[in-house]
PDB file of C-alpha atoms and ligand atoms in Angstrom:
ATOM      1  CA  UNK A   1    -107.711  42.784 143.466  1.00 64.00           C
ATOM      2  CA  UNK A   2    -104.538  42.526 141.355  1.00 89.00           C
ATOM      3  CA  UNK A   3    -104.407  40.159 138.403  1.00 96.00           C
ATOM      4  CA  UNK A   4    -102.917  36.821 139.412  1.00 98.00           C
ATOM      5  CA  UNK A   5    -101.079  34.189 137.377  1.00 98.00           C
ATOM      6  CA  UNK A   6    -102.415  30.795 138.432  1.00 98.00           C
ATOM      7  CA  UNK A   7    -101.244  27.300 137.511  1.00 98.00           C
ATOM      8  CA  UNK A   8    -103.825  24.578 138.208  1.00 99.00           C
ATOM      9  CA  UNK A   9    -103.390  20.842 137.639  1.00 99.00           C
ATOM     10  CA  UNK A  10    -106.460  18.769 136.730  1.00 98.00           C
ATOM     11  CA  UNK A  11    -108.539  21.403 134.896  1.00 98.00           C
ATOM     12  CA  UNK A  12    -110.518  19.080 132.626  1.00 98.00           C
ATOM     13  CA  UNK A  13    -113.344  18.394 135.128  1.00 98.00           C
ATOM     14  CA  UNK A  14    -114.566  18.938 138.651  1.00 98.00           C
ATOM     15  CA  UNK A  15    -113.020  21.477 141.009  1.00 98.00           C
ATOM     16  CA  UNK A  16    -109.997  22.264 138.824  1.00 98.00           C
ATOM     17  CA  UNK A  17    -112.150  23.205 135.859  1.00 98.00           C
ATOM     18  CA  UNK A  18    -114.541  25.266 137.980  1.00 98.00           C
ATOM     19  CA  UNK A  19    -111.597  27.108 139.582  1.00 98.00           C
ATOM     20  CA  UNK A  20    -109.995  27.790 136.182  1.00 98.00           C
ATOM     21  CA  UNK A  21    -113.236  29.162 134.710  1.00 98.00           C
ATOM     22  CA  UNK A  22    -114.068  31.309 137.743  1.00 98.00           C
ATOM     23  CA  UNK A  23    -110.530  32.761 137.805  1.00 98.00           C
ATOM     24  CA  UNK A  24    -110.613  33.517 134.064  1.00 98.00           C
ATOM     25  CA  UNK A  25    -114.008  35.187 134.406  1.00 97.00           C
ATOM     26  CA  UNK A  26    -112.505  37.288 137.209  1.00 97.00           C
ATOM     27  CA  UNK A  27    -109.783  38.558 134.857  1.00 97.00           C
ATOM     28  CA  UNK A  28    -106.926  36.400 136.133  1.00 98.00           C
ATOM     29  CA  UNK A  29    -104.534  34.441 133.937  1.00 98.00           C
ATOM     30  CA  UNK A  30    -104.671  30.639 134.156  1.00 98.00           C
ATOM     31  CA  UNK A  31    -102.404  27.851 132.930  1.00 98.00           C
ATOM     32  CA  UNK A  32    -103.897  24.407 133.433  1.00 98.00           C
ATOM     33  CA  UNK A  33    -103.248  20.788 132.580  1.00 98.00           C
ATOM     34  CA  UNK A  34    -105.040  17.443 132.513  1.00 98.00           C
ATOM     35  CA  UNK A  35    -104.899  14.193 130.554  1.00 98.00           C
ATOM     36  CA  UNK A  36    -108.247  14.489 128.712  1.00 98.00           C
ATOM     37  CA  UNK A  37    -107.379  15.705 125.202  1.00 98.00           C
ATOM     38  CA  UNK A  38    -110.951  16.595 124.192  1.00 98.00           C
ATOM     39  CA  UNK A  39    -111.568  18.678 127.301  1.00 98.00           C
ATOM     40  CA  UNK A  40    -108.234  20.515 126.935  1.00 98.00           C
ATOM     41  CA  UNK A  41    -109.096  21.285 123.301  1.00 98.00           C
ATOM     42  CA  UNK A  42    -112.537  22.516 124.378  1.00 98.00           C
ATOM     43  CA  UNK A  43    -110.963  24.847 126.984  1.00 98.00           C
ATOM     44  CA  UNK A  44    -108.491  26.177 124.411  1.00 97.00           C
ATOM     45  CA  UNK A  45    -111.310  26.961 121.989  1.00 97.00           C
ATOM     46  CA  UNK A  46    -113.411  28.587 124.710  1.00 97.00           C
ATOM     47  CA  UNK A  47    -110.745  30.776 126.310  1.00 96.00           C
ATOM     48  CA  UNK A  48    -108.163  31.368 123.546  1.00 94.00           C
ATOM     49  CA  UNK A  49    -104.534  32.015 124.340  1.00 91.00           C
ATOM     50  CA  UNK A  50    -104.451  35.594 125.600  1.00 89.00           C
ATOM     51  CA  UNK A  51    -105.097  34.941 129.285  1.00 91.00           C
ATOM     52  CA  UNK A  52    -105.159  31.152 129.274  1.00 97.00           C
ATOM     53  CA  UNK A  53    -102.859  28.269 128.468  1.00 98.00           C
ATOM     54  CA  UNK A  54    -104.223  24.717 128.551  1.00 98.00           C
ATOM     55  CA  UNK A  55    -102.068  21.658 127.905  1.00 98.00           C
ATOM     56  CA  UNK A  56    -102.370  17.888 127.876  1.00 98.00           C
ATOM     57  CA  UNK A  57     -99.914  16.883 130.608  1.00 98.00           C
ATOM     58  CA  UNK A  58     -99.935  13.926 132.993  1.00 98.00           C
ATOM     59  CA  UNK A  59     -98.719  14.988 136.458  1.00 98.00           C
ATOM     60  CA  UNK A  60     -97.331  11.486 137.033  1.00 98.00           C
ATOM     61  CA  UNK A  61     -94.798  12.074 134.219  1.00 98.00           C
ATOM     62  CA  UNK A  62     -91.946  14.016 135.842  1.00 98.00           C
ATOM     63  CA  UNK A  63     -90.202  14.845 132.546  1.00 98.00           C
ATOM     64  CA  UNK A  64     -93.452  16.106 130.967  1.00 98.00           C
ATOM     65  CA  UNK A  65     -94.099  18.317 134.004  1.00 98.00           C
ATOM     66  CA  UNK A  66     -90.569  19.775 133.810  1.00 98.00           C
ATOM     67  CA  UNK A  67     -91.083  20.502 130.081  1.00 98.00           C
ATOM     68  CA  UNK A  68     -94.485  22.110 130.768  1.00 98.00           C
ATOM     69  CA  UNK A  69     -93.048  24.379 133.507  1.00 98.00           C
ATOM     70  CA  UNK A  70     -90.138  25.393 131.315  1.00 98.00           C
ATOM     71  CA  UNK A  71     -92.350  26.130 128.259  1.00 98.00           C
ATOM     72  CA  UNK A  72     -94.790  28.102 130.401  1.00 98.00           C
ATOM     73  CA  UNK A  73     -92.038  30.174 131.991  1.00 97.00           C
ATOM     74  CA  UNK A  74     -90.983  31.289 128.475  1.00 96.00           C
ATOM     75  CA  UNK A  75     -94.411  31.796 126.900  1.00 95.00           C
ATOM     76  CA  UNK A  76     -96.779  32.622 129.771  1.00 96.00           C
ATOM     77  CA  UNK A  77     -94.673  33.433 132.834  1.00 97.00           C
ATOM     78  CA  UNK A  78     -94.213  32.151 136.374  1.00 98.00           C
ATOM     79  CA  UNK A  79     -97.240  31.514 138.605  1.00 98.00           C
ATOM     80  CA  UNK A  80     -97.809  33.527 141.760  1.00 98.00           C
ATOM     81  CA  UNK A  81    -100.402  30.903 142.745  1.00 98.00           C
ATOM     82  CA  UNK A  82     -99.858  27.184 142.147  1.00 98.00           C
ATOM     83  CA  UNK A  83    -102.804  24.874 142.838  1.00 99.00           C
ATOM     84  CA  UNK A  84    -102.013  21.165 142.989  1.00 98.00           C
ATOM     85  CA  UNK A  85    -105.525  19.892 142.358  1.00 98.00           C
ATOM     86  CA  UNK A  86    -105.187  16.769 140.128  1.00 99.00           C
ATOM     87  CA  UNK A  87    -105.863  13.541 142.000  1.00 98.00           C
ATOM     88  CA  UNK A  88    -107.384  10.080 141.733  1.00 98.00           C
ATOM     89  CA  UNK A  89    -109.784   8.208 144.021  1.00 98.00           C
ATOM     90  CA  UNK A  90    -109.269   4.454 144.492  1.00 98.00           C
ATOM     91  CA  UNK A  91    -111.853   1.796 143.618  1.00 97.00           C
ATOM     92  CA  UNK A  92    -113.903   1.367 146.794  1.00 97.00           C
ATOM     93  CA  UNK A  93    -112.571  -1.802 148.446  1.00 98.00           C
ATOM     94  CA  UNK A  94    -110.764  -3.125 151.482  1.00 98.00           C
ATOM     95  CA  UNK A  95    -107.064  -2.339 151.280  1.00 98.00           C
ATOM     96  CA  UNK A  96    -106.154  -6.012 150.975  1.00 98.00           C
ATOM     97  CA  UNK A  97    -108.428  -6.406 147.927  1.00 98.00           C
ATOM     98  CA  UNK A  98    -106.746  -3.636 145.924  1.00 98.00           C
ATOM     99  CA  UNK A  99    -103.924  -4.594 143.581  1.00 98.00           C
ATOM    100  CA  UNK A 100    -100.442  -3.183 143.894  1.00 98.00           C
ATOM    101  CA  UNK A 101    -100.996  -1.604 140.437  1.00 98.00           C
ATOM    102  CA  UNK A 102    -104.092   0.256 141.665  1.00 98.00           C
ATOM    103  CA  UNK A 103    -102.204   1.495 144.736  1.00 98.00           C
ATOM    104  CA  UNK A 104     -99.183   2.590 142.680  1.00 98.00           C
ATOM    105  CA  UNK A 105    -101.282   4.437 140.107  1.00 98.00           C
ATOM    106  CA  UNK A 106    -102.938   6.493 142.837  1.00 98.00           C
ATOM    107  CA  UNK A 107     -99.672   7.271 144.637  1.00 98.00           C
ATOM    108  CA  UNK A 108     -98.033   8.222 141.316  1.00 98.00           C
ATOM    109  CA  UNK A 109    -100.657  10.944 140.801  1.00 99.00           C
ATOM    110  CA  UNK A 110    -101.673  12.036 144.311  1.00 98.00           C
ATOM    111  CA  UNK A 111     -98.236  12.063 145.954  1.00 99.00           C
ATOM    112  CA  UNK A 112     -95.514  11.859 143.313  1.00 99.00           C
ATOM    113  CA  UNK A 113     -97.418  14.082 140.867  1.00 99.00           C
ATOM    114  CA  UNK A 114     -97.804  16.829 143.493  1.00 99.00           C
ATOM    115  CA  UNK A 115     -94.069  16.520 144.216  1.00 98.00           C
ATOM    116  CA  UNK A 116     -93.068  16.726 140.518  1.00 99.00           C
ATOM    117  CA  UNK A 117     -95.191  19.868 140.074  1.00 99.00           C
ATOM    118  CA  UNK A 118     -93.603  21.471 143.154  1.00 99.00           C
ATOM    119  CA  UNK A 119     -90.103  20.531 141.984  1.00 98.00           C
ATOM    120  CA  UNK A 120     -90.732  22.019 138.525  1.00 98.00           C
ATOM    121  CA  UNK A 121     -92.445  25.284 139.510  1.00 98.00           C
ATOM    122  CA  UNK A 122     -91.205  26.245 142.984  1.00 98.00           C
ATOM    123  CA  UNK A 123     -87.587  27.071 141.984  1.00 98.00           C
ATOM    124  CA  UNK A 124     -89.039  29.506 139.394  1.00 98.00           C
ATOM    125  CA  UNK A 125     -91.322  31.022 142.040  1.00 98.00           C
ATOM    126  CA  UNK A 126     -88.415  31.352 144.495  1.00 98.00           C
ATOM    127  CA  UNK A 127     -86.462  33.264 141.811  1.00 98.00           C
ATOM    128  CA  UNK A 128     -89.422  35.647 141.405  1.00 97.00           C
ATOM    129  CA  UNK A 129     -89.611  35.965 145.203  1.00 98.00           C
ATOM    130  CA  UNK A 130     -93.391  35.494 145.376  1.00 95.00           C
ATOM    131  CA  UNK A 131     -95.989  32.786 145.385  1.00 98.00           C
ATOM    132  CA  UNK A 132     -98.486  30.677 147.233  1.00 98.00           C
ATOM    133  CA  UNK A 133     -98.657  26.901 146.754  1.00 98.00           C
ATOM    134  CA  UNK A 134    -102.035  25.358 147.544  1.00 99.00           C
ATOM    135  CA  UNK A 135    -102.081  21.574 147.715  1.00 98.00           C
ATOM    136  CA  UNK A 136    -105.585  20.096 147.636  1.00 98.00           C
ATOM    137  CA  UNK A 137    -105.995  17.922 150.669  1.00 98.00           C
ATOM    138  CA  UNK A 138    -109.208  16.362 151.954  1.00 98.00           C
ATOM    139  CA  UNK A 139    -111.170  15.548 155.073  1.00 98.00           C
ATOM    140  CA  UNK A 140    -109.628  12.136 154.316  1.00 98.00           C
ATOM    141  CA  UNK A 141    -106.186  13.729 154.742  1.00 98.00           C
ATOM    142  CA  UNK A 142    -107.014  14.345 158.392  1.00 98.00           C
ATOM    143  CA  UNK A 143    -109.388  11.508 159.337  1.00 98.00           C
ATOM    144  CA  UNK A 144    -110.177   8.093 157.843  1.00 98.00           C
ATOM    145  CA  UNK A 145    -113.025   5.880 156.555  1.00 98.00           C
ATOM    146  CA  UNK A 146    -113.082   2.284 155.333  1.00 98.00           C
ATOM    147  CA  UNK A 147    -112.560   1.540 151.613  1.00 98.00           C
ATOM    148  CA  UNK A 148    -110.542   4.677 150.889  1.00 98.00           C
ATOM    149  CA  UNK A 149    -107.227   3.658 152.488  1.00 98.00           C
ATOM    150  CA  UNK A 150    -104.978   4.477 149.482  1.00 98.00           C
ATOM    151  CA  UNK A 151    -106.666   7.857 149.031  1.00 98.00           C
ATOM    152  CA  UNK A 152    -106.386   8.587 152.801  1.00 98.00           C
ATOM    153  CA  UNK A 153    -102.710   7.579 152.769  1.00 98.00           C
ATOM    154  CA  UNK A 154    -102.079   9.901 149.811  1.00 98.00           C
ATOM    155  CA  UNK A 155    -103.849  12.893 151.350  1.00 98.00           C
ATOM    156  CA  UNK A 156    -102.128  12.391 154.749  1.00 99.00           C
ATOM    157  CA  UNK A 157     -98.927  12.450 152.674  1.00 99.00           C
ATOM    158  CA  UNK A 158     -99.995  15.701 150.991  1.00 99.00           C
ATOM    159  CA  UNK A 159    -100.545  17.259 154.436  1.00 98.00           C
ATOM    160  CA  UNK A 160     -97.078  16.112 155.589  1.00 98.00           C
ATOM    161  CA  UNK A 161     -95.149  17.162 152.521  1.00 98.00           C
ATOM    162  CA  UNK A 162     -96.905  20.532 152.360  1.00 98.00           C
ATOM    163  CA  UNK A 163     -96.138  21.342 156.002  1.00 98.00           C
ATOM    164  CA  UNK A 164     -92.472  20.337 155.595  1.00 98.00           C
ATOM    165  CA  UNK A 165     -92.265  22.392 152.375  1.00 98.00           C
ATOM    166  CA  UNK A 166     -93.745  25.350 154.287  1.00 98.00           C
ATOM    167  CA  UNK A 167     -90.793  25.150 156.691  1.00 98.00           C
ATOM    168  CA  UNK A 168     -88.322  25.183 153.786  1.00 98.00           C
ATOM    169  CA  UNK A 169     -89.705  28.015 151.650  1.00 98.00           C
ATOM    170  CA  UNK A 170     -88.084  31.447 151.830  1.00 98.00           C
ATOM    171  CA  UNK A 171     -90.464  34.180 153.032  1.00 97.00           C
ATOM    172  CA  UNK A 172     -92.887  35.410 151.711  1.00 98.00           C
ATOM    173  CA  UNK A 173     -93.616  32.192 149.790  1.00 98.00           C
ATOM    174  CA  UNK A 174     -96.202  29.935 151.399  1.00 98.00           C
ATOM    175  CA  UNK A 175     -97.429  26.342 151.118  1.00 98.00           C
ATOM    176  CA  UNK A 176    -100.892  25.456 152.387  1.00 98.00           C
ATOM    177  CA  UNK A 177    -102.787  22.143 152.507  1.00 98.00           C
ATOM    178  CA  UNK A 178    -106.417  22.968 151.718  1.00 98.00           C
ATOM    179  CA  UNK A 179    -109.436  20.717 152.211  1.00 98.00           C
ATOM    180  CA  UNK A 180    -112.064  21.914 149.714  1.00 98.00           C
ATOM    181  CA  UNK A 181    -115.220  20.608 151.433  1.00 98.00           C
ATOM    182  CA  UNK A 182    -117.656  18.138 149.853  1.00 98.00           C
ATOM    183  CA  UNK A 183    -118.610  18.829 146.234  1.00 98.00           C
ATOM    184  CA  UNK A 184    -120.542  16.820 143.642  1.00 98.00           C
ATOM    185  CA  UNK A 185    -117.797  15.751 141.200  1.00 98.00           C
ATOM    186  CA  UNK A 186    -116.873  12.529 139.403  1.00 97.00           C
ATOM    187  CA  UNK A 187    -114.587  11.766 142.343  1.00 98.00           C
ATOM    188  CA  UNK A 188    -117.368  12.096 144.916  1.00 97.00           C
ATOM    189  CA  UNK A 189    -119.632   9.889 142.762  1.00 97.00           C
ATOM    190  CA  UNK A 190    -116.992   7.120 142.900  1.00 96.00           C
ATOM    191  CA  UNK A 191    -117.389   7.170 146.703  1.00 96.00           C
ATOM    192  CA  UNK A 192    -121.037   8.015 147.234  1.00 95.00           C
ATOM    193  CA  UNK A 193    -122.850   7.291 143.941  1.00 96.00           C
ATOM    194  CA  UNK A 194    -126.047   9.314 143.430  1.00 97.00           C
ATOM    195  CA  UNK A 195    -125.916  10.586 147.036  1.00 96.00           C
ATOM    196  CA  UNK A 196    -123.190  12.928 145.819  1.00 97.00           C
ATOM    197  CA  UNK A 197    -125.987  14.873 144.056  1.00 97.00           C
ATOM    198  CA  UNK A 198    -127.067  16.268 147.429  1.00 97.00           C
ATOM    199  CA  UNK A 199    -123.881  18.333 147.553  1.00 98.00           C
ATOM    200  CA  UNK A 200    -123.040  21.614 145.857  1.00 98.00           C
ATOM    201  CA  UNK A 201    -121.917  21.767 142.233  1.00 98.00           C
ATOM    202  CA  UNK A 202    -118.308  22.673 141.395  1.00 98.00           C
ATOM    203  CA  UNK A 203    -119.411  25.978 139.786  1.00 98.00           C
ATOM    204  CA  UNK A 204    -121.263  27.073 142.884  1.00 98.00           C
ATOM    205  CA  UNK A 205    -118.353  25.978 145.101  1.00 98.00           C
ATOM    206  CA  UNK A 206    -115.863  27.922 142.966  1.00 98.00           C
ATOM    207  CA  UNK A 207    -117.733  31.229 143.472  1.00 98.00           C
ATOM    208  CA  UNK A 208    -116.853  31.066 147.181  1.00 98.00           C
ATOM    209  CA  UNK A 209    -113.601  29.150 146.891  1.00 98.00           C
ATOM    210  CA  UNK A 210    -111.854  31.555 144.496  1.00 98.00           C
ATOM    211  CA  UNK A 211    -111.913  34.656 146.766  1.00 98.00           C
ATOM    212  CA  UNK A 212    -110.776  32.524 149.727  1.00 98.00           C
ATOM    213  CA  UNK A 213    -107.917  30.957 147.773  1.00 98.00           C
ATOM    214  CA  UNK A 214    -106.839  34.329 146.330  1.00 98.00           C
ATOM    215  CA  UNK A 215    -106.660  35.762 149.855  1.00 98.00           C
ATOM    216  CA  UNK A 216    -104.132  33.136 151.061  1.00 98.00           C
ATOM    217  CA  UNK A 217    -100.701  34.505 151.949  1.00 98.00           C
ATOM    218  CA  UNK A 218     -97.600  33.816 154.032  1.00 98.00           C
ATOM    219  CA  UNK A 219     -99.742  34.387 157.123  1.00 98.00           C
ATOM    220  CA  UNK A 220    -101.265  30.949 156.519  1.00 98.00           C
ATOM    221  CA  UNK A 221     -97.962  29.219 155.622  1.00 98.00           C
ATOM    222  CA  UNK A 222     -98.039  25.578 156.767  1.00 98.00           C
ATOM    223  CA  UNK A 223    -101.528  25.702 158.267  1.00 98.00           C
ATOM    224  CA  UNK A 224    -104.061  22.971 157.411  1.00 98.00           C
ATOM    225  CA  UNK A 225    -107.067  24.939 156.152  1.00 98.00           C
ATOM    226  CA  UNK A 226    -110.597  23.995 155.058  1.00 98.00           C
ATOM    227  CA  UNK A 227    -113.115  25.751 152.839  1.00 98.00           C
TER     228      UNK A 227
HETATM  229  N1  NAP B 301    -114.979  16.564 145.306  1.00 58.71           N
HETATM  230  C1  NAP B 301    -114.817  16.562 146.612  1.00 58.71           C
HETATM  231  O1  NAP B 301    -115.778  16.533 147.407  1.00 58.71           O
HETATM  232  C2  NAP B 301    -113.417  16.578 147.207  1.00 58.71           C
HETATM  233  C3  NAP B 301    -113.299  16.453 148.593  1.00 58.71           C
HETATM  234  C4  NAP B 301    -112.036  16.472 149.176  1.00 58.71           C
HETATM  235  C5  NAP B 301    -110.908  16.664 148.366  1.00 58.71           C
HETATM  236  N2  NAP B 301    -111.053  16.780 147.015  1.00 58.71           N
HETATM  237  C6  NAP B 301    -109.822  17.004 146.226  1.00 58.71           C
HETATM  238  O2  NAP B 301    -110.044  18.056 145.306  1.00 58.71           O
HETATM  239  C7  NAP B 301    -109.285  17.831 144.105  1.00 58.71           C
HETATM  240  C8  NAP B 301    -110.206  17.830 142.888  1.00 58.71           C
HETATM  241  O3  NAP B 301    -111.134  16.750 143.039  1.00 58.71           O
HETATM  242  P1  NAP B 301    -112.410  16.563 142.102  1.00 58.71           P
HETATM  243  O4  NAP B 301    -113.491  16.117 142.989  1.00 58.71           O
HETATM  244  O5  NAP B 301    -112.579  17.750 141.228  1.00 58.71           O
HETATM  245  O6  NAP B 301    -111.920  15.296 141.239  1.00 58.71           O
HETATM  246  P2  NAP B 301    -112.361  14.835 139.750  1.00 58.71           P
HETATM  247  O7  NAP B 301    -113.696  15.339 139.424  1.00 58.71           O
HETATM  248  O8  NAP B 301    -112.103  13.366 139.719  1.00 58.71           O
HETATM  249  O9  NAP B 301    -111.286  15.593 138.828  1.00 58.71           O
HETATM  250  C9  NAP B 301    -109.924  15.269 138.939  1.00 58.71           C
HETATM  251  C10 NAP B 301    -109.129  16.092 137.955  1.00 58.71           C
HETATM  252  O10 NAP B 301    -107.759  15.672 138.058  1.00 58.71           O
HETATM  253  C11 NAP B 301    -107.279  15.357 136.747  1.00 58.71           C
HETATM  254  N3  NAP B 301    -106.260  14.321 136.800  1.00 58.71           N
HETATM  255  C12 NAP B 301    -106.347  13.076 137.323  1.00 58.71           C
HETATM  256  N4  NAP B 301    -105.206  12.416 137.126  1.00 58.71           N
HETATM  257  C13 NAP B 301    -104.373  13.253 136.466  1.00 58.71           C
HETATM  258  C14 NAP B 301    -103.049  13.142 135.973  1.00 58.71           C
HETATM  259  N5  NAP B 301    -102.343  12.013 136.105  1.00 58.71           N
HETATM  260  N6  NAP B 301    -102.490  14.220 135.340  1.00 58.71           N
HETATM  261  C15 NAP B 301    -103.189  15.358 135.187  1.00 58.71           C
HETATM  262  N7  NAP B 301    -104.454  15.528 135.639  1.00 58.71           N
HETATM  263  C16 NAP B 301    -105.036  14.476 136.251  1.00 58.71           C
HETATM  264  C17 NAP B 301    -108.521  14.908 135.983  1.00 58.71           C
HETATM  265  O11 NAP B 301    -108.372  15.089 134.615  1.00 58.71           O
HETATM  266  P3  NAP B 301    -107.996  13.971 133.527  1.00 58.71           P
HETATM  267  O12 NAP B 301    -108.709  12.712 133.914  1.00 58.71           O
HETATM  268  O13 NAP B 301    -108.444  14.587 132.246  1.00 58.71           O
HETATM  269  O14 NAP B 301    -106.521  13.851 133.620  1.00 58.71           O
HETATM  270  C18 NAP B 301    -109.570  15.893 136.519  1.00 58.71           C
HETATM  271  O15 NAP B 301    -109.470  17.105 135.809  1.00 58.71           O
HETATM  272  C19 NAP B 301    -108.550  16.512 144.324  1.00 58.71           C
HETATM  273  O16 NAP B 301    -107.269  16.753 144.823  1.00 58.71           O
HETATM  274  C20 NAP B 301    -109.399  15.816 145.383  1.00 58.71           C
HETATM  275  O17 NAP B 301    -108.658  14.872 146.108  1.00 58.71           O
HETATM  276  C21 NAP B 301    -112.281  16.732 146.417  1.00 58.71           C
END
């Protein structure tokens, strides 16, 4: 398989980190971001700067995302795979018990953040004439449960914006909403507590997820997929 250039948001923990590490071990080049300074430093020390580029960037900060995309395009290149993975889960509560600040914070990351990343990177990818955009969706982007209304709203939004984007992109670029399955991460523990431990670890998930994600192409443009 040819060497891919992959941008991933939210690489400090969970699925994003497992994807980044599995891709790097497979010989691909990865540029990733997250807010956690210690974890980004740790990744930099572990993987160096030859095939990897890790940066402290908040996806909810549109200007910081634009700067990151522009710096990367000069120093590292343009991605042929862009994975919008960074997201937040809301505090488990009825919708009417959540504050407007809690709702806004989640929408700023899960919906606006995904949009800022697309707006910063996709014009560069269109210029190169290649690229697949994978936006992490969820089972809760296609069905609902109580106490996760803001998260559901955000992932239904990700499905909608990804499918509309898919209709706009010039061929052979593709945009795909991808539900990753159920994996034991910090996010799952917010919802299910210790029960999350019954599910697979991110590292184990990534071994199967990476080949599937790398195989995505314009054939799947606009389709809601699940791992
Ligand atoms: N785990 C599951 O079972 C499951 C199921 C369905 C869908 N998903 C989706 O899969 C993706 C990954 O989930 P996960 O379970 O790995 O979540 P997680 O363990 O909570 O990790 C989330 C990642 O996103 C980053 N992040 C959060 N806010 C950010 C921001 N403003 N800017 C940059 N990075 C930010 C976090 O890093 P920092 O805190 O360092 O910024 C962290 O690296 C999400 O889109 C989630 O909705 C997961």
